[in-house]
Amino acid sequence: MSDREDEREPPYLYPDYVGTRLRAPAKPLVHLPDGFHDFPAPLFPRAIAELDHDLTRQHAAEPIGERIIVTGRVLDSDGRPVRNTIVEIWQANAAGRYLDQDDQHPAPLDPNFSGGGRCLTDDEGRYRFITIKPGAYPWKNHRNAWRPAHIHFSLFGTEFRSRLVTQMYFPGDPLMPRDPILQSIPDQAGRERLVSQFDPQATIPEWALAYQWDIVLRGPAATPFEDKA
Amino acid sequence: MSGSLTPSQTVGPFFGVGLPFEKGEEIAQPGSAATIRVEGQVLDGNGDPVPDALLEIWQPDDRGRYGTVADGQATGFGRCRTDTEGAFSFITVKPGATPAPDGRAQAPHLNVTVFARGLLRHLVTRMYFPDEPEANATDPVLILVDPSRRATLMAKNCGGVLHFDIRLQGERETVFFAI
């Protein structure tokens, strides 16, 4: 990663996010010469099922909550679509509770919501999920700390260095300026890259609201000969 | 251009509903003579186990090729979350040597990626094999690492199981690579 790219990413140690204090490496990362990480991204060894993108249809009935469509494009750093790449998401339910034995937030679980989904991008790099809007939840990082509503995303892209795990936020959430995880990103433009936009075009009338969020992955490392064909 | 890249955020503690998949730790089908077992523990700066990390391995096949599909399923990619003791394990095959960008041979190694609550970005390291002393001695990546820290990248053979601990911080901190 170039130093300029590096400045856009959160640091490993960000003391306001208490969890970084004992987990951030203290020694500098070792930089390798160009090319050592230029190998293809992992191939995911499992198939995607037809309904894996619809988190509202994994149980006998529909989950409680505000039904939403989350869609956008996955692009490389030259703006080209990343096709046929797996997008994995997970999230809390509408009450802000994860289906996870370690989640002790005393909010109700929803028997009709697990909160995990997968899909593949199409030829334009587009992904699309149907889900419910996740709730905010407290997380004990500091007194009365609440995470803004968010959906976790995991992406592979085309090469090893494209790998990205991140979070998508919702526009206008008053918890965002108080959230050390989002605020760990050093510049405002970078933080705004993680905020989705309300997308009236993608809504389904009388059925679901929609949010749009594009994702730009690192790589390819150099493209001096692109379009040579 | 880099201004438009989507920044990283932590995987958080609750990825269990989204990322692990059945038999994710079986990069190769167990039982065949060629399979190896890799075990280890993820530890924090106090030396305490990290019970909520997710590890991914991405490796070439036994001939040094990335992305070949074997058994109709195995691709060289595996995923394992740590347990309450911070422990993980993978079943795989020893990869072949791969060429460096300049054509030199790299010693066989596994690419290991670490995600966890408290890691705002993932970490990348390499696990090398203890039965490759000659290849390791000339490996173009290992020779860039401070000799006093190279041991953190070397698995130990413990009765046929390869043991590889990952220390996120502290005195014997694992070497991580910028990507």
XYZ file of N, CA and C in Angstrom, chain A residues 1-2 4-6 8-14 17 19-37 39-46 77-79 88-91 98-100 102-104 114-118 137 147 152 154 156 160-161 163-167 169 179-182 184-185 189-191 193-194 213-219, chain B residues 1-24 26 43-46 48-54 56-58 66-69 72-79 81 100-102 104 106 109 111-113 115-124 126 140-141 144-145 149 168-179:
534
model
N 0.849 -1.194 0.000
C 0.000 0.000 0.000
C 0.884 1.243 0.000
N 0.545 2.218 -0.807
C 1.342 3.437 -0.801
C 1.050 4.223 0.473
N 0.227 7.213 0.722
C -0.957 8.055 0.571
C -2.232 7.259 0.838
N -2.275 6.058 0.299
C -3.430 5.202 0.599
C -3.515 4.921 2.085
N -2.363 4.709 2.675
C -2.313 4.346 4.072
C -2.942 5.423 4.958
N -5.415 7.163 4.433
C -6.877 7.149 4.369
C -7.487 6.088 5.267
N -6.674 5.158 5.679
C -7.187 4.040 6.481
C -7.092 4.368 7.963
N -7.925 3.739 8.772
C -7.761 3.939 10.214
C -6.418 3.387 10.682
N -5.839 3.978 11.731
C -4.601 3.416 12.282
C -4.927 2.117 13.019
N -3.920 1.302 13.265
C -4.179 0.107 14.087
C -4.455 0.507 15.532
N -3.657 1.434 16.051
C -3.883 1.868 17.433
C -4.704 3.150 17.426
N -5.893 3.078 18.005
C -6.766 4.246 18.129
C -7.343 4.179 19.542
N -10.912 3.845 20.809
C -11.539 2.536 20.636
C -10.710 1.580 21.490
N -10.677 -1.400 22.405
C -10.279 -2.720 21.925
C -8.982 -2.729 21.131
N -8.546 -1.579 20.637
C -7.292 -1.552 19.863
C -6.057 -1.589 20.766
N -6.221 -1.228 22.050
C -5.045 -0.964 22.877
C -4.150 -2.182 23.068
N -4.729 -3.342 23.228
C -3.917 -4.547 23.434
C -3.852 -5.430 22.192
N -4.471 -4.970 21.108
C -4.499 -5.811 19.906
C -3.775 -5.185 18.726
N -3.546 -3.872 18.759
C -2.827 -3.227 17.650
C -1.359 -3.611 17.710
N -0.769 -4.021 16.587
C 0.674 -4.288 16.611
C 1.426 -3.032 17.038
N 2.466 -3.210 17.863
C 3.247 -2.063 18.322
C 4.448 -1.824 17.416
N 4.856 -2.875 16.712
C 6.014 -2.734 15.823
C 5.535 -2.371 14.419
N 6.391 -1.668 13.654
C 5.962 -1.291 12.303
C 5.732 -2.512 11.423
N 4.762 -2.403 10.516
C 4.558 -3.476 9.546
C 5.776 -3.543 8.621
N 6.068 -4.734 8.142
C 7.189 -4.913 7.216
C 6.678 -4.701 5.785
N 7.295 -3.761 5.089
C 6.914 -3.483 3.702
C 7.687 -4.392 2.765
N 6.977 -4.989 1.843
C 7.621 -5.833 0.844
C 7.733 -5.057 -0.463
N 8.726 -5.394 -1.286
C 8.815 -4.738 -2.594
C 7.542 -4.995 -3.404
N 7.311 -4.174 -4.410
C 6.133 -4.322 -5.264
C 6.023 -5.746 -5.789
N 4.818 -6.223 -5.848
C 4.571 -7.491 -6.517
C 4.388 -8.684 -5.598
N 4.903 -8.592 -4.366
C 4.834 -9.775 -3.502
C 3.402 -10.115 -3.082
N 2.515 -9.129 -3.125
C 1.128 -9.437 -2.795
C 0.230 -9.386 -4.028
N -1.073 -11.530 -6.046
C -1.619 -12.807 -6.487
C -3.131 -12.748 -6.346
N -3.821 -13.664 -7.011
C -5.279 -13.519 -7.099
C -5.962 -13.645 -5.737
N -7.131 -13.042 -5.639
C -7.934 -13.131 -4.421
C -8.367 -14.572 -4.192
N -8.622 -14.914 -2.929
C -9.138 -16.254 -2.650
C -10.406 -16.576 -3.437
N -10.502 -17.823 -3.825
C -11.737 -18.338 -4.403
C -12.573 -18.894 -3.273
N -13.785 -18.423 -3.171
C -14.628 -18.880 -2.064
C -15.103 -20.297 -2.344
N -14.895 -21.209 -1.387
C -15.118 -22.618 -1.695
C -16.561 -23.108 -1.521
N -17.507 -22.209 -1.419
C -18.898 -22.648 -1.253
C -19.785 -21.914 -2.250
N -10.041 0.395 -8.117
C -9.588 1.772 -7.925
C -9.503 2.542 -9.238
N -9.673 1.857 -10.379
C -9.766 2.555 -11.653
C -11.213 2.739 -12.085
N -12.150 2.400 -11.199
C -13.556 2.624 -11.493
C -14.209 1.521 -12.310
N -20.315 -10.564 1.467
C -20.922 -11.173 2.657
C -21.317 -10.054 3.617
N -22.492 -10.161 4.219
C -22.918 -9.159 5.197
C -23.413 -9.831 6.473
N -23.357 -9.092 7.573
C -24.003 -9.529 8.806
C -24.373 -8.298 9.610
N -25.391 -8.442 10.449
C -25.938 -7.267 11.131
C -26.772 -7.660 12.337
N -27.614 -8.935 18.133
C -27.082 -9.934 17.212
C -27.473 -11.327 17.672
N -27.657 -12.212 16.702
C -27.844 -13.618 17.028
C -26.458 -14.201 17.316
N -25.961 -13.955 18.529
C -24.607 -14.375 18.891
C -24.608 -14.558 20.402
N -22.447 -14.279 22.485
C -21.676 -13.300 23.248
C -22.338 -11.931 23.303
N -23.448 -11.753 22.576
C -24.134 -10.458 22.617
C -25.062 -10.445 23.832
N -24.708 -9.621 24.825
C -25.449 -9.592 26.091
C -26.402 -8.399 26.181
N -31.846 -14.026 11.344
C -30.503 -14.473 11.725
C -29.477 -13.378 11.503
N -29.588 -12.655 10.386
C -28.730 -11.488 10.194
C -27.514 -11.691 9.331
N -27.407 -12.828 8.631
C -26.278 -13.043 7.732
C -26.752 -13.222 6.299
N -26.000 -12.720 5.329
C -26.371 -12.891 3.927
C -25.157 -12.887 3.025
N -25.336 -13.422 1.804
C -24.264 -13.454 0.809
C -24.860 -13.235 -0.569
N -26.972 -0.150 19.164
C -26.849 -0.929 20.404
C -25.689 -0.408 21.247
N -23.247 2.061 19.346
C -22.856 1.997 17.934
C -23.970 2.561 17.066
N -22.290 -4.870 8.524
C -20.912 -5.299 8.244
C -20.843 -5.876 6.837
N -18.084 -7.804 3.974
C -16.809 -8.472 3.697
C -16.708 -8.721 2.198
N -13.917 -9.671 -1.311
C -12.628 -10.206 -1.752
C -12.022 -9.423 -2.916
N -5.365 -10.468 -3.834
C -5.185 -10.609 -2.390
C -5.266 -9.254 -1.679
N -4.687 -8.223 -2.307
C -4.669 -6.935 -1.629
C -5.982 -6.175 -1.728
N -8.771 -7.390 -0.511
C -9.609 -7.872 0.597
C -10.023 -6.706 1.484
N -11.322 -6.657 1.813
C -11.833 -5.559 2.634
C -12.941 -6.067 3.539
N -12.825 -5.739 4.826
C -13.938 -5.895 5.756
C -14.240 -4.509 6.296
N -15.491 -4.094 6.200
C -15.826 -2.741 6.608
C -17.273 -2.686 7.103
N -17.790 -1.494 7.308
C -19.151 -1.320 7.807
C -19.826 -0.208 7.017
N -22.891 2.587 7.050
C -23.744 3.338 7.979
C -24.912 3.969 7.230
N -18.957 7.985 17.453
C -18.556 6.576 17.376
C -17.060 6.465 17.079
N -16.256 6.004 18.038
C -14.811 5.950 17.798
C -14.411 5.009 16.666
N -15.234 4.011 16.367
C -14.860 3.097 15.273
C -14.941 3.839 13.940
N -16.036 4.557 13.702
C -16.117 5.352 12.470
C -15.123 6.512 12.503
N -12.310 6.701 13.750
C -10.898 6.302 13.618
C -10.374 6.583 12.212
N -11.270 6.725 11.245
C -10.837 7.068 9.883
C -10.425 8.536 9.894
N -13.629 12.862 4.273
C -14.021 12.213 3.013
C -14.032 10.693 3.164
N -13.064 10.186 3.887
C -13.016 8.743 4.112
C -14.196 8.260 4.934
N -14.535 9.007 5.971
C -15.688 8.617 6.799
C -16.978 8.644 5.976
N -17.277 7.999 2.955
C -17.325 6.853 2.039
C -18.093 5.680 2.649
N -18.250 5.687 3.967
C -18.925 4.554 4.613
C -20.399 4.820 4.883
N -25.038 2.146 -1.780
C -23.677 2.292 -1.245
C -22.694 1.600 -2.167
N -21.799 2.385 -2.764
C -20.769 1.833 -3.641
C -19.497 1.564 -2.836
N -18.776 0.557 -3.249
C -17.571 0.114 -2.544
C -16.415 0.118 -3.544
N -15.313 0.760 -3.174
C -14.146 0.801 -4.054
C -13.002 0.032 -3.395
N -12.535 -1.008 -4.097
C -11.493 -1.886 -3.561
C -10.140 -1.534 -4.142
N -9.104 -1.812 -3.373
C -7.744 -1.588 -3.850
C -7.410 -2.511 -5.019
N -6.486 -2.058 -5.845
C -6.025 -2.873 -6.943
C -6.825 -2.584 -8.194
N -6.931 9.157 -7.026
C -7.693 7.914 -7.146
C -7.860 7.240 -5.805
N -6.786 7.250 -4.992
C -6.866 6.537 -3.722
C -7.885 7.179 -2.798
N -8.242 8.446 -3.034
C -9.219 9.126 -2.188
C -10.569 8.463 -2.211
N -10.840 7.694 -3.253
C -12.169 7.100 -3.329
C -12.216 5.695 -2.741
N -11.091 5.170 -2.299
C -11.102 3.816 -1.741
C -11.992 3.759 -0.507
N -12.674 2.655 -0.347
C -13.526 2.466 0.820
C -12.658 2.043 1.994
N -12.660 2.803 3.086
C -11.790 2.438 4.214
C -12.267 1.168 4.940
N -11.349 0.616 5.681
C -11.602 -0.589 6.466
C -12.261 -0.240 7.802
N -13.008 -1.185 8.351
C -13.523 -1.096 9.723
C -13.366 -2.473 10.364
N -13.410 -2.493 11.674
C -13.206 -3.775 12.366
C -14.305 -4.785 12.032
N -13.934 -6.050 12.081
C -14.899 -7.139 11.902
C -15.839 -7.228 13.116
N -15.422 -6.617 14.247
C -16.257 -6.631 15.451
C -16.316 -8.005 16.088
N -17.068 -8.131 17.170
C -17.126 -9.420 17.873
C -18.219 -10.371 17.365
N -19.104 -9.892 16.501
C -20.316 -10.676 16.206
C -20.391 -11.177 14.772
N -19.217 -11.482 14.187
C -19.190 -11.934 12.796
C -19.660 -13.370 12.642
N -19.937 -14.032 13.788
C -20.262 -15.466 13.744
C -21.459 -15.783 12.869
N -22.395 -14.856 12.755
C -23.589 -15.113 11.966
C -23.322 -14.911 10.474
N -22.178 -14.286 10.150
C -21.953 -13.944 8.750
C -20.801 -14.641 8.077
N -19.702 -14.867 8.769
C -18.486 -15.264 8.058
C -18.089 -16.742 8.164
N -18.126 -17.346 9.343
C -17.695 -18.752 9.382
C -18.618 -19.627 8.521
N -18.052 -20.644 7.909
C -18.889 -21.599 7.181
C -18.450 -23.009 7.539
N -19.360 -23.950 7.284
C -19.127 -25.322 7.715
C -17.840 -25.874 7.102
N -17.032 -26.499 7.926
C -15.758 -27.088 7.501
C -14.828 -26.061 6.856
N -14.960 -24.813 7.277
C -14.110 -23.766 6.731
C -12.641 -23.998 7.015
N -11.178 -26.828 6.839
C -10.662 -27.951 6.043
C -10.326 -27.466 4.642
N -2.929 -14.363 20.517
C -2.713 -13.770 21.838
C -2.615 -12.254 21.722
N -3.084 -11.547 22.758
C -3.023 -10.088 22.736
C -1.769 -9.584 23.445
N -1.672 -8.258 23.629
C -0.479 -7.655 24.198
C -0.193 -8.053 25.634
N -1.187 -8.582 26.339
C -0.971 -9.113 27.687
C -0.646 -10.593 27.675
N -2.848 -12.684 26.705
C -4.133 -13.366 26.919
C -4.712 -13.839 25.585
N -5.463 -14.951 25.617
C -6.063 -15.463 24.377
C -7.047 -14.455 23.778
N -7.095 -14.434 22.458
C -8.080 -13.615 21.739
C -9.181 -14.571 21.272
N -10.320 -14.576 21.974
C -11.344 -15.583 21.690
C -12.284 -15.204 20.556
N -12.079 -14.041 19.961
C -13.016 -13.589 18.927
C -12.279 -13.107 17.680
N -11.267 -13.879 17.293
C -10.563 -13.580 16.042
C -11.050 -14.519 14.947
N -10.894 -14.091 13.719
C -11.187 -14.923 12.556
C -9.926 -14.974 11.710
N -7.994 -16.376 8.210
C -8.146 -16.922 6.869
C -6.780 -17.348 6.358
N -6.764 -18.494 5.695
C -5.550 -18.944 5.017
C -5.822 -18.968 3.526
N -4.883 -18.475 2.772
C -4.959 -18.501 1.301
C -3.604 -18.972 0.816
N -1.877 -20.945 -7.372
C -3.027 -20.376 -6.660
C -4.314 -20.642 -7.443
N -5.369 -20.915 -6.699
C -6.703 -20.916 -7.298
C -7.062 -22.153 -8.084
N -6.342 -23.251 -7.875
C -6.780 -24.487 -8.499
C -7.845 -25.118 -7.619
N -8.832 -25.733 -8.236
C -9.932 -26.310 -7.474
C -9.761 -27.818 -7.441
N -13.482 -30.870 -6.176
C -14.705 -30.170 -6.532
C -15.020 -29.033 -5.580
N -14.189 -28.807 -4.567
C -14.552 -27.843 -3.551
C -13.341 -27.077 -3.031
N -12.295 -27.793 -2.654
C -11.141 -27.133 -2.046
C -10.498 -26.175 -3.041
N -10.232 -24.973 -2.595
C -9.662 -23.962 -3.478
C -8.348 -23.411 -2.960
N -7.944 -23.822 -1.782
C -6.770 -23.228 -1.156
C -7.125 -22.139 -0.168
N -8.434 -21.983 0.081
C -8.894 -20.948 1.005
C -9.572 -21.603 2.197
N -9.239 -21.109 3.391
C -9.887 -21.629 4.592
C -10.152 -20.523 5.586
N -11.087 -20.777 6.484
C -11.499 -19.792 7.469
C -11.759 -20.513 8.790
N -12.573 -19.504 13.094
C -12.629 -18.540 14.193
C -11.949 -19.151 15.407
N 8.963 -15.467 -6.661
C 8.830 -14.061 -6.289
C 8.646 -13.244 -7.567
N 8.246 -11.975 -7.442
C 8.053 -11.155 -8.644
C 9.306 -11.075 -9.519
N 10.465 -11.175 -8.897
C 11.706 -11.096 -9.688
C 12.210 -12.466 -10.124
N 12.980 -15.131 -8.289
C 13.588 -15.974 -7.262
C 12.517 -16.894 -6.655
N 10.379 -18.494 -3.731
C 9.983 -18.259 -2.348
C 9.818 -19.612 -1.662
N 4.989 -21.379 1.954
C 4.414 -20.638 3.091
C 2.910 -20.530 2.917
N -0.275 -17.888 3.493
C -0.660 -16.505 3.763
C -1.762 -16.534 4.808
N -1.531 -15.862 5.933
C -2.479 -15.901 7.045
C -3.005 -14.488 7.288
N -4.318 -14.347 7.270
C -4.959 -13.049 7.498
C -5.714 -13.109 8.818
N -8.426 -11.209 11.389
C -9.463 -10.218 11.659
C -9.863 -10.368 13.129
N -10.189 -9.255 13.787
C -10.674 -9.362 15.169
C -11.292 -8.036 15.606
N -12.151 -8.126 16.590
C -12.544 -6.932 17.333
C -11.271 -6.235 17.780
N -11.216 -4.925 17.660
C -10.004 -4.216 18.061
C -8.972 -4.073 16.947
N -9.182 -4.770 15.840
C -8.335 -4.557 14.656
C -9.156 -3.757 13.656
N -8.810 -2.479 13.508
C -9.561 -1.622 12.586
C -9.275 -1.995 11.133
N -8.125 -2.641 10.922
C -7.776 -3.204 9.614
C -7.281 -4.620 9.852
N -7.415 -5.479 8.831
C -6.911 -6.830 9.038
C -5.383 -6.830 8.982
N -4.828 -7.909 9.491
C -3.378 -8.094 9.497
C -3.030 -9.273 8.600
N -1.872 -9.183 7.957
C -1.416 -10.259 7.078
C -0.049 -10.732 7.545
N 2.741 -14.521 7.419
C 3.054 -15.738 6.680
C 3.507 -16.805 7.659
N 13.109 -14.610 -0.238
C 13.252 -13.157 -0.431
C 12.424 -12.316 0.532
N 11.450 -12.903 1.178
C 10.689 -12.149 2.189
C 11.342 -12.305 3.562
N 14.198 -10.102 4.411
C 13.899 -8.689 4.663
C 13.509 -8.436 6.120
N 13.261 -9.533 6.841
C 12.781 -9.410 8.220
C 13.976 -9.427 9.166
N 13.411 -11.412 14.617
C 11.961 -11.593 14.584
C 11.526 -12.712 13.634
N -0.367 -10.596 18.649
C -0.732 -9.327 18.007
C 0.153 -8.178 18.472
N 0.693 -8.298 19.663
C 1.410 -7.171 20.274
C 2.321 -7.733 21.356
N 3.413 -7.029 21.632
C 4.242 -7.430 22.762
C 5.613 -7.916 22.359
N 6.292 -8.511 23.318
C 7.700 -8.818 23.171
C 8.004 -9.706 21.967
N 7.238 -10.765 21.820
C 7.462 -11.665 20.684
C 6.392 -11.457 19.603
N 6.057 -10.184 19.405
C 5.022 -9.835 18.434
C 5.303 -10.446 17.063
N 4.284 -11.055 16.490
C 4.400 -11.641 15.153
C 4.724 -10.549 14.136
N 5.519 -10.903 13.149
C 5.774 -9.967 12.048
C 4.536 -9.923 11.144
N 4.043 -8.715 10.928
C 2.932 -8.522 9.990
C 3.433 -7.688 8.811
N 2.824 -7.928 7.661
C 3.280 -7.275 6.426
C 2.284 -6.220 5.977
N 2.812 -5.095 5.518
C 1.962 -4.085 4.890
C 1.447 -4.647 3.567
N 0.207 -4.349 3.260
C -0.341 -4.843 1.981
C -0.885 -3.668 1.167
